[in-house]
Short mmCIF file of C-alpha atoms and ligand atoms in Angstrom, two decimals:
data_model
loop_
_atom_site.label_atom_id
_atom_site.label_comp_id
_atom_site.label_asym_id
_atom_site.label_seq_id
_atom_site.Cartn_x
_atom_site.Cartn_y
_atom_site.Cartn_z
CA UNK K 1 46.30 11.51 31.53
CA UNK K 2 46.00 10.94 35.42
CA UNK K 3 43.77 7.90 36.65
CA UNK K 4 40.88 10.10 37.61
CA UNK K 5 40.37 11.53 34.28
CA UNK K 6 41.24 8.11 32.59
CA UNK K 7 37.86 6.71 34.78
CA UNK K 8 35.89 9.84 33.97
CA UNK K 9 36.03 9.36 30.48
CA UNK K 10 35.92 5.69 30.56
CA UNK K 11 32.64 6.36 32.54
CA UNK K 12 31.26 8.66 30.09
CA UNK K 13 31.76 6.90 27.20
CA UNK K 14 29.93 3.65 29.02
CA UNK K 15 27.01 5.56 29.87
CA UNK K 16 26.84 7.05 26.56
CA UNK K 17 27.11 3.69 25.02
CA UNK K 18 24.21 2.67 27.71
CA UNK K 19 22.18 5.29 26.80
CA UNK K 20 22.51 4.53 23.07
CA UNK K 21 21.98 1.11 22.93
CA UNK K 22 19.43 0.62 25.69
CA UNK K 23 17.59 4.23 26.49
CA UNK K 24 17.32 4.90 22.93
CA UNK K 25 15.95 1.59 22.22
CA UNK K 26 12.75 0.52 19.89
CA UNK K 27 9.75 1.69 21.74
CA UNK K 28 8.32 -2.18 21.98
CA UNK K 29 10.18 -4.76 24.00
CA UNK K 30 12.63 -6.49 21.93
CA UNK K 31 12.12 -9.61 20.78
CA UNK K 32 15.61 -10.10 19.68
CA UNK K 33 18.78 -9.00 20.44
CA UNK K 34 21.32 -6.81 17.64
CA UNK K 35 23.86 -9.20 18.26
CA UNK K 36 21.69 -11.86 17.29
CA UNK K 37 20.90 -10.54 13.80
CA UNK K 38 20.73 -13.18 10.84
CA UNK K 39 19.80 -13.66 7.76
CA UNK K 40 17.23 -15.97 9.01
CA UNK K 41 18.02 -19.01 6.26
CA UNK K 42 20.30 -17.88 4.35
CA UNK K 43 24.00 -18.47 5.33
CA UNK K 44 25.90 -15.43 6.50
CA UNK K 45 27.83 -15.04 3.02
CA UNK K 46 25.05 -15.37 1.01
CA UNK K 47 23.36 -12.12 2.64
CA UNK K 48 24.60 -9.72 0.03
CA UNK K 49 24.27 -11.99 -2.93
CA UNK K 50 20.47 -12.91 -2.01
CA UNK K 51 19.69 -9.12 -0.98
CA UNK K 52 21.52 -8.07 -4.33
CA UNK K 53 19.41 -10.56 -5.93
CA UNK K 54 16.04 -9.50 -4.07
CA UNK K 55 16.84 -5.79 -5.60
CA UNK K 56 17.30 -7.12 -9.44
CA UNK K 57 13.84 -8.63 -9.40
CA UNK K 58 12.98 -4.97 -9.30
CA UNK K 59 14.67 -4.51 -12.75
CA UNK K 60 12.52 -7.46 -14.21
CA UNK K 61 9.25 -6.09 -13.16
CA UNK K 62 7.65 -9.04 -16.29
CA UNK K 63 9.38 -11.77 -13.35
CA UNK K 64 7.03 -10.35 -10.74
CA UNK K 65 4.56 -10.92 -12.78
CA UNK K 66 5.38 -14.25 -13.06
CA UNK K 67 3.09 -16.68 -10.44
CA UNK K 68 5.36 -19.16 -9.69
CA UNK K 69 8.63 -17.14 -9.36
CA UNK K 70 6.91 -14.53 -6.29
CA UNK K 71 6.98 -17.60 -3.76
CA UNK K 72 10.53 -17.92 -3.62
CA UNK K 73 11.36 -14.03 -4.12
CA UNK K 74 8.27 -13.20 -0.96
CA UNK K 75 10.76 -16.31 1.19
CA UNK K 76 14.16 -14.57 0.27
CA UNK K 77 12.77 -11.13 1.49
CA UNK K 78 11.72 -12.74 4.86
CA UNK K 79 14.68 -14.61 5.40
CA UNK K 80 17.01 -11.07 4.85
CA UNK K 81 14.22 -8.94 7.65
CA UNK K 82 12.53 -11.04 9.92
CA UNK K 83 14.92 -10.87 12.41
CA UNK K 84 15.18 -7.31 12.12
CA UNK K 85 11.48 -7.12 12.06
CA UNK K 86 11.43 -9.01 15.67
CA UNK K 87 14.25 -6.60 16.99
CA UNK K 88 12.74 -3.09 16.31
CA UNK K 89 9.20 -4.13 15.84
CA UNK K 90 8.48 -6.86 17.66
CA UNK K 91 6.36 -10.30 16.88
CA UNK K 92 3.58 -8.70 15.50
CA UNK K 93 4.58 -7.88 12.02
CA UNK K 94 1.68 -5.60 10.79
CA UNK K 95 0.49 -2.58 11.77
CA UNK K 96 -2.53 -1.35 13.99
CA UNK K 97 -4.70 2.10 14.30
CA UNK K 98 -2.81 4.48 17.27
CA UNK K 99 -5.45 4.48 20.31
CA UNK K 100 -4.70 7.62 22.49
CA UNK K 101 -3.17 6.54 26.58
CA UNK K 102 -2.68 2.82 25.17
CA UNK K 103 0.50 1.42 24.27
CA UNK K 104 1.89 0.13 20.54
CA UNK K 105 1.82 -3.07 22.31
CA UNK K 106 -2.02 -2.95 23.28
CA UNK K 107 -3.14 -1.37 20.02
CA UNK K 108 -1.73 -4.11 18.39
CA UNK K 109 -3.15 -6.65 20.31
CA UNK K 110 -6.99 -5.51 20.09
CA UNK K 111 -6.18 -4.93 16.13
CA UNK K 112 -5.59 -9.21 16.18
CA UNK K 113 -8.38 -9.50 18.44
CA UNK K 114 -10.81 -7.69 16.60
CA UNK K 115 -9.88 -10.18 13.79
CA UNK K 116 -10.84 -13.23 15.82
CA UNK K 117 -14.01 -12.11 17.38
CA UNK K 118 -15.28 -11.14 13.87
CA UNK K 119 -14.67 -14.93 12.78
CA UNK K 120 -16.64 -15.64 16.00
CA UNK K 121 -13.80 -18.03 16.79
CA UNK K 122 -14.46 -20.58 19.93
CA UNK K 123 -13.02 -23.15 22.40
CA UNK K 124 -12.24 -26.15 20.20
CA UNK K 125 -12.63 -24.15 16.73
CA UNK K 126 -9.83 -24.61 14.33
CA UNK K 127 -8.71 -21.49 12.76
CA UNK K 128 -5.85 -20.92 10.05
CA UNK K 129 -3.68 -18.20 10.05
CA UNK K 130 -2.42 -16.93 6.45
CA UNK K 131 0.73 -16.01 6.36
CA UNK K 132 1.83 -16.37 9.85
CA UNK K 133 5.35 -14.77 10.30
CA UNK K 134 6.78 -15.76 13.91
CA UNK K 135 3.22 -15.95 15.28
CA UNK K 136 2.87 -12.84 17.24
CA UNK K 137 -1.52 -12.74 15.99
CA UNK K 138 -1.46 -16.73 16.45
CA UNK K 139 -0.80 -16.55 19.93
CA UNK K 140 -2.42 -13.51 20.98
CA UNK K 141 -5.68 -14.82 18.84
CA UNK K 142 -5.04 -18.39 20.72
CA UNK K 143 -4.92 -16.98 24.23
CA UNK K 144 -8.11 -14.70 23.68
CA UNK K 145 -10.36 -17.25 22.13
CA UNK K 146 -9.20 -20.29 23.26
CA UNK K 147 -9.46 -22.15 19.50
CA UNK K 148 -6.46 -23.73 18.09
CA UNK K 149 -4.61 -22.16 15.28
CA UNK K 150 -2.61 -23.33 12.70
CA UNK K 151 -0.43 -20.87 10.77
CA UNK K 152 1.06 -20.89 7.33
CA UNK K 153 4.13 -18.88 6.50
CA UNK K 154 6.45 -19.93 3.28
CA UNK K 155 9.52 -18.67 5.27
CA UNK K 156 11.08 -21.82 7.35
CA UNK K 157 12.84 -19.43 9.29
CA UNK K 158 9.85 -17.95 10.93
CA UNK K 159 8.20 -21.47 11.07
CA UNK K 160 11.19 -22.27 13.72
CA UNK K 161 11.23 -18.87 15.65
CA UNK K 162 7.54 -19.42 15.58
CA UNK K 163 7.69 -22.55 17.37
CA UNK K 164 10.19 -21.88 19.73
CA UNK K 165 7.76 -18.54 20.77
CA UNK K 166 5.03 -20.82 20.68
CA UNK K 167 7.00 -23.03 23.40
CA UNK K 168 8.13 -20.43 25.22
CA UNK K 169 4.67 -18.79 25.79
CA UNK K 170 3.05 -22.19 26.60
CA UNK K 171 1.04 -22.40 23.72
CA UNK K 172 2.22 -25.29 22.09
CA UNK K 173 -0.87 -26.90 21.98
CA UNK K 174 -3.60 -24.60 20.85
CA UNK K 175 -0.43 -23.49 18.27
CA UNK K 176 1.11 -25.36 15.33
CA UNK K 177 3.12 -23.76 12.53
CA UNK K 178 3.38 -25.04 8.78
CA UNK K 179 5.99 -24.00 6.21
CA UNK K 180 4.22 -24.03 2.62
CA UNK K 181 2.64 -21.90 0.17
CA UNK K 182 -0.83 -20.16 0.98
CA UNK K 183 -1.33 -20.61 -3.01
CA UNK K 184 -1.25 -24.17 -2.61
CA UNK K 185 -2.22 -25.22 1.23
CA UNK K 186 -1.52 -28.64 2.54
CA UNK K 187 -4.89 -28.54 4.05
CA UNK K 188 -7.68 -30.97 3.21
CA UNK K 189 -10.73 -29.29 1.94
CA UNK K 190 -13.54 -27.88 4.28
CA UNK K 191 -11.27 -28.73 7.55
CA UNK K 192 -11.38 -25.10 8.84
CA UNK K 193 -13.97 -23.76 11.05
CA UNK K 194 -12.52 -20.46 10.26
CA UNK K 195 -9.88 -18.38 8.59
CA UNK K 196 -7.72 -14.91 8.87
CA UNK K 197 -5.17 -13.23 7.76
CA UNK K 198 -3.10 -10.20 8.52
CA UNK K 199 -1.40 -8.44 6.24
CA UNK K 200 -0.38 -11.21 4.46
CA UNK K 201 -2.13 -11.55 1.15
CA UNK K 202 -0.89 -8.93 -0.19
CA UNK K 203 1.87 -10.74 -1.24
CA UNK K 204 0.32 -13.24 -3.29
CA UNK K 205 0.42 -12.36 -7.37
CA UNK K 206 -3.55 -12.55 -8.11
CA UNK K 207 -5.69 -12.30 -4.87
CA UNK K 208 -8.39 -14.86 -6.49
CA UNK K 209 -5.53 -17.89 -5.95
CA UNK K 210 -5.07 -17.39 -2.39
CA UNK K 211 -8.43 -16.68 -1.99
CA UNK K 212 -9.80 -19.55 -3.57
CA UNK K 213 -7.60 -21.83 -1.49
CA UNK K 214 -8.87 -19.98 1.69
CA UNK K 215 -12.73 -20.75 0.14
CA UNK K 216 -11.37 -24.48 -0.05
CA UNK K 217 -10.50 -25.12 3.41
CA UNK K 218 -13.41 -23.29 4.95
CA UNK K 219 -15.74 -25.73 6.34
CA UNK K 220 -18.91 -24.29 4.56
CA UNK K 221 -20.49 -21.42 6.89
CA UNK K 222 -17.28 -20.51 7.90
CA UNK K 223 -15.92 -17.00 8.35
CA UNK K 224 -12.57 -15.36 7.06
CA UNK K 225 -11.27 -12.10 7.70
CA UNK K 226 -8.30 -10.52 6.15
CA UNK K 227 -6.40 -6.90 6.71
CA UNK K 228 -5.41 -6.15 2.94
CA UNK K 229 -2.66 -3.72 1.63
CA UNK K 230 -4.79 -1.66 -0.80
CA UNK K 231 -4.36 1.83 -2.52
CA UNK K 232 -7.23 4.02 -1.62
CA UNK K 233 -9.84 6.02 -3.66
CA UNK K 234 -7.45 9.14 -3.21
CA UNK K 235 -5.07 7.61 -5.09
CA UNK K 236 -4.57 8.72 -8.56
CA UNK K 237 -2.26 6.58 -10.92
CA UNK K 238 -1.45 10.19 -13.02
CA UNK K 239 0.28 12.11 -10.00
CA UNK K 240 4.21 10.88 -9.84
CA UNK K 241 3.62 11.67 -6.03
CA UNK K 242 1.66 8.76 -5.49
CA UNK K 243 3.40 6.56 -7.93
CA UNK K 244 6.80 7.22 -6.27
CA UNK K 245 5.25 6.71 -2.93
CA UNK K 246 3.60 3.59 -3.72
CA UNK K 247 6.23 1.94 -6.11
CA UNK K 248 8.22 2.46 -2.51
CA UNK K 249 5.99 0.88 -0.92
CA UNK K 250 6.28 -2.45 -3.14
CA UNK K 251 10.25 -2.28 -3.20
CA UNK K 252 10.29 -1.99 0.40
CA UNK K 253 8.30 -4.64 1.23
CA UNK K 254 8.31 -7.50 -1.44
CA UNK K 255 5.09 -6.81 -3.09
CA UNK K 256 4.40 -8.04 -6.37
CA UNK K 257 2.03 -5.17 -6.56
CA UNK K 258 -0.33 -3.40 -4.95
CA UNK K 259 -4.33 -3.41 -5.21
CA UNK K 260 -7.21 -0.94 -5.09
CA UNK K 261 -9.35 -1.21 -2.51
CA UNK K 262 -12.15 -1.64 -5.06
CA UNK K 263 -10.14 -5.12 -5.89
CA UNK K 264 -10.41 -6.94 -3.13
CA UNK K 265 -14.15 -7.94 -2.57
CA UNK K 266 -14.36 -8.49 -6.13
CA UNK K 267 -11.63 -11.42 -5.80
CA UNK K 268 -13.79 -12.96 -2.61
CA UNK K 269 -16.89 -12.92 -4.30
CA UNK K 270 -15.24 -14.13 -7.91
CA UNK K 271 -13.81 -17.46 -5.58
CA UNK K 272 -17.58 -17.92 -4.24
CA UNK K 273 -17.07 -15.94 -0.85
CA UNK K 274 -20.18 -14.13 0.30
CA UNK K 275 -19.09 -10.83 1.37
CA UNK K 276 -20.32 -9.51 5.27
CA UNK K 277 -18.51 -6.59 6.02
CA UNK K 278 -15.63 -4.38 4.13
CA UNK K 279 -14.13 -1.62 6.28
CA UNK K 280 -11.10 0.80 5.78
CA UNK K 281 -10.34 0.35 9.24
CA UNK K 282 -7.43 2.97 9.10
CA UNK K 283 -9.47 5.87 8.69
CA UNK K 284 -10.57 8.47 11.02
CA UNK K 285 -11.73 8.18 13.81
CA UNK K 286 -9.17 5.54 13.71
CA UNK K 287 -5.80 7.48 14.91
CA UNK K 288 -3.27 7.27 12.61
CA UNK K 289 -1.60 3.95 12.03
CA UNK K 290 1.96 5.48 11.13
CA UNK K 291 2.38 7.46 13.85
CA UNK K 292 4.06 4.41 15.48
CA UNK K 293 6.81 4.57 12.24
CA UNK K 294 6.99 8.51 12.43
CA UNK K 295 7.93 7.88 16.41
CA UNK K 296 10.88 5.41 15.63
CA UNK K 297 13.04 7.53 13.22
CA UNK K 298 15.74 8.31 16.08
CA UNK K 299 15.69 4.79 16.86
CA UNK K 300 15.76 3.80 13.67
CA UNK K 301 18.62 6.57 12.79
CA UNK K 302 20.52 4.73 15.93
CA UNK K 303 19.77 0.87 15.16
CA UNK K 304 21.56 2.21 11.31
CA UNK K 305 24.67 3.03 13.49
CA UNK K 306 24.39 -0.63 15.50
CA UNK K 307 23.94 -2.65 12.46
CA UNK K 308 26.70 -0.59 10.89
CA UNK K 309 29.19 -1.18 13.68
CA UNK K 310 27.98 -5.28 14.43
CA UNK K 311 28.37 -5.66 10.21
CA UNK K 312 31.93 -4.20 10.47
CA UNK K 313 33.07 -6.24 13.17
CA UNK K 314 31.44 -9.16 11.37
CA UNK K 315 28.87 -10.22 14.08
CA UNK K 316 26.13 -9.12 11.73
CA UNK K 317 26.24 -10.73 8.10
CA UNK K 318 27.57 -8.37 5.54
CA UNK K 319 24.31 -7.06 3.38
CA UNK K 320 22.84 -6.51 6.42
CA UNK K 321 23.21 -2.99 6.42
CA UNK K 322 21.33 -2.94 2.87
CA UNK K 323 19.14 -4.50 4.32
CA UNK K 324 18.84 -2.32 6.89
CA UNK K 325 18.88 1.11 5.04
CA UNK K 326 15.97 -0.76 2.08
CA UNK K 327 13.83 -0.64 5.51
CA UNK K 328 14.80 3.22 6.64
CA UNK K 329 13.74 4.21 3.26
CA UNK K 330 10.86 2.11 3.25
CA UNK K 331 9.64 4.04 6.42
CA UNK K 332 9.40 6.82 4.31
CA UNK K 333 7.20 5.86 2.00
CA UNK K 334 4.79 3.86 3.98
CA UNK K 335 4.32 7.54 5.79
CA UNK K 336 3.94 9.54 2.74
CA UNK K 337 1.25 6.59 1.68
CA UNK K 338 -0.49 7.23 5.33
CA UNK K 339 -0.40 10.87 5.37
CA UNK K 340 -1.43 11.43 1.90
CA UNK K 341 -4.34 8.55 2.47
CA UNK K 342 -3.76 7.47 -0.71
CA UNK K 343 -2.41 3.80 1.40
CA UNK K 344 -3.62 1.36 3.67
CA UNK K 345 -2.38 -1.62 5.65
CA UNK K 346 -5.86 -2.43 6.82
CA UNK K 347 -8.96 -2.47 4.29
CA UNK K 348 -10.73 -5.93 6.04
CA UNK K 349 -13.21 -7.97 4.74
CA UNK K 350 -15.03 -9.89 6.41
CA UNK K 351 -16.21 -13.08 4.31
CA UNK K 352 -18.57 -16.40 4.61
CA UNK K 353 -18.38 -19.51 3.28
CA UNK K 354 -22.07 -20.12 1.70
CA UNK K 355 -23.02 -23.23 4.04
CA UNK K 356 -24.59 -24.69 0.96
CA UNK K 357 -21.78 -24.99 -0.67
C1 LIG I 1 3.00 -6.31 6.38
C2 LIG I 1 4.27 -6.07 6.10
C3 LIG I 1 5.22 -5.57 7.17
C4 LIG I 1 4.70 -4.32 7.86
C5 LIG I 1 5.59 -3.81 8.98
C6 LIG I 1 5.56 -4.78 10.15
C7 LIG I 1 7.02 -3.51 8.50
C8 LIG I 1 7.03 -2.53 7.33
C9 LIG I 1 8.34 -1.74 7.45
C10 LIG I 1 9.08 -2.37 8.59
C11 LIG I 1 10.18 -1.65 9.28
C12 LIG I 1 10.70 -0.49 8.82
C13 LIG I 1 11.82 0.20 9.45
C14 LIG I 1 12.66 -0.72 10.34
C15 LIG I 1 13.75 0.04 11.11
C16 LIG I 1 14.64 0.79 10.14
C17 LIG I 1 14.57 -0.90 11.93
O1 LIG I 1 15.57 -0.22 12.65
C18 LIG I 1 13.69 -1.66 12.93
C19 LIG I 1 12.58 -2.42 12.20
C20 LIG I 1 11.73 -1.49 11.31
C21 LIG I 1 10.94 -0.54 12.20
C22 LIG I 1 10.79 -2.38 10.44
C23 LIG I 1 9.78 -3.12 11.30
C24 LIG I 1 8.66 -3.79 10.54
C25 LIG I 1 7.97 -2.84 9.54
C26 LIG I 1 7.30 -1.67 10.24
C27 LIG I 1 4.75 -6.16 4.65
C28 LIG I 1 6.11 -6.69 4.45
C29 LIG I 1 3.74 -6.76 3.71
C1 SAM I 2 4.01 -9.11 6.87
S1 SAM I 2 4.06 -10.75 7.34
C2 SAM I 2 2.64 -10.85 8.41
C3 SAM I 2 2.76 -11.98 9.38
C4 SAM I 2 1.64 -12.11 10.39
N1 SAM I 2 0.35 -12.15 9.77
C5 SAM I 2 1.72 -10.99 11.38
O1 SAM I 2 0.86 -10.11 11.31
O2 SAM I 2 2.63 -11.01 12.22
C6 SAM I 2 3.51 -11.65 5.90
C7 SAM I 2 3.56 -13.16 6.05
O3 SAM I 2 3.00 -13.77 4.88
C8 SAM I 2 3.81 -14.89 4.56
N2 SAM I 2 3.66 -15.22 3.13
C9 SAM I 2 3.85 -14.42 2.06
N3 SAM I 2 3.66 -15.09 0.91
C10 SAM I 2 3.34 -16.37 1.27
C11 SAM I 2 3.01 -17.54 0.55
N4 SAM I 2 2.99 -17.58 -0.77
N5 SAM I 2 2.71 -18.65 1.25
C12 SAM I 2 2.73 -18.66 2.61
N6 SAM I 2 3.05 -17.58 3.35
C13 SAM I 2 3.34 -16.45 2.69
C14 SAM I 2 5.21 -14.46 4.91
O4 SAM I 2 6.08 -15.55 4.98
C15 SAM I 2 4.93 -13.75 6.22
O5 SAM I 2 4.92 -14.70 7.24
#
């Protein structure tokens, strides 16, 4: 081969390379790099064991049933995705309705603002944040409303990438980040002025325990709002359709099982809460919150071919392309649960405190 076709093809295959990796890239700005993939926590050659071990808790549905054994199996699930969460998702790990001309970026900030002007949260307000992940909600709900927030997340992982975000956006101060169970807060009773949470709860075994903690540290009067994972009233338990589609849905995404709608402001008025509002807020004229997922399958199809390659070189921790390929299938699913309606990532309530109580 001469010199001029040697640089030709050297050139094309860099460009190609270019245009996989960067012009194919996630649709939201990264906010990590593939190189950078861990397994949060967890030691690199541990990945496989722990996501081999996530997987068998499957097999031993009684387990999930078990209270105190979800904790640790909800921490091991976040420690094997957040950081591919933050890489082809971004901060924000929940979803939000599509709004035509704006961006997944914008949509998903007015979905966390909506939740802070509904708890009517001020300047000087302390608010708690349920299940906080890296903080994306905390600091967009911080910037808009000027209250401080302090999030909970039972993943130490995300309590550090949390902080350093925090840091990095200059919102250190109105932010602080705890690591501990929302089933048992290290929060002194009636210290909140208010409370949300986003997508969150629905990893807690009975709704009433997290709930009732929530009801604790309220200050009475105070507001909570919540987006819940819920099954809908189109959902029927007899078609293997929607039992397929939803038992996906738990697998996927570390849920020790999933609610009806018709649940959840039974559990806020069983802990005391008095109940405001209740909303599906993902259905029509909302636009369809899985569009954003339905969008991502090339990118999704390429990030399987990045993880692949980084795992074989051993820059990414083996199990991460398990990992991975648990989340491509879980894609799937979460669709067939949006199209169908029979699923949603967004049923809020809106709850008060009684302020006699
Ligand atoms: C509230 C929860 C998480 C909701 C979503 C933020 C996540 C649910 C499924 C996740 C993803 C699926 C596919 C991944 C893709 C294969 C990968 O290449 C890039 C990341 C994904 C898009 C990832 C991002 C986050 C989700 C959309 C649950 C856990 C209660
Ligand atoms: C899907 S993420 C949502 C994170 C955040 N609300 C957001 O929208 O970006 C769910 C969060 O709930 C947290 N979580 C789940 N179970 C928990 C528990 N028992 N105690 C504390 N946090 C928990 C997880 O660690 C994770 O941070």
């Amino acid at each position: 081969m001469d010199f001029l076709s040697l640089f030709c093809t050297a050139a094309l295959l860099a460009g190609g390379l270019y245009w996989f990796v960067c012009i194919l890239g996630p649709a939201e700005q990264k906010g990590k790099r593939a190189t950078d993939l861990s397994g949060g926590s967890i030691s690199a050659d541990k990945v496989q064991d722990n996501y081999n071990d996530y997987w068998s808790f499957f097999r031993r549905p009684k387990e999930i049933e078990t209270t105190d054994k979800v904790p640790d199996f909800v921490d091991t699930f976040y420690n094997l995705v957040t950081d591919i969460y933050e890489w082809g998702w971004g901060q924000s790990f929940h979803f939000s309705p599509s709004i035509p001309g704006k961006s997944h970026r914008d949509a998903t900030r007015l979905h966390e603002e909506m939740a802070v002007d509904l708890i009517e949260a001020k300047p000087g307000h302390k608010i708690l944040d349920v299940g906080c992940g890296v903080g994306g909600p905390m600091r967009a709900i911080a910037s808009h409303s000027g209250a401080n927030v302090v999030g909970i997340t039972i993943n130490e992982y995300q309590v550090n990438r949390a902080k350093l975000h925090n840091k990095k956006a200059g919102l250190d101060s109105l932010c602080e980040v705890v690591c501990g169970n929302f089933l048992e807060m290290p929060f002194q009773d009636n210290s909140f002025d208010g409370a949300y949470s986003i997508e969150a709860t629905c990893h807690a075994p009975k709704l009433e325990e997290v709930y009732a903690e929530i009801f604790r540290v309220l200050k009475p009067g105070g507001l909570y709002v919540s987006y819940e994972w819920v099954t809908t009233d189109k959902y029927e338990s007899d078609n293997a359709e929607h039992v397929a589609a939803i038992q996906g849905i738990e697998r996927g995404d570390a849920l020790p099982g999933l609610r009806s709608y018709s649940d959840i402001g039974e559990a806020a008025k069983k802990v005391g809460f008095e109940i405001v509002k209740e909303k599906d807020l993902g259905k029509a004229p909302a636009g369809p919150w899985w569009n954003r997922l339905k969008m991502g399958r090339v990118a999704y199809w390429r990030n399987h071919i990045v993880v692949t390659i980084l795992a074989a070189f051993g820059i990414a921790p083996k199990g991460t392309v398990d990992v991975h390929e648990m989340l491509c299938n879980t894609v799937h699913h979460l669709t067939r649960g949006g199209e169908s309606g029979i699923f949603s990532p967004m049923h809020m309530i809106l709850c008060r405190k009684p302020s006699h109580s």
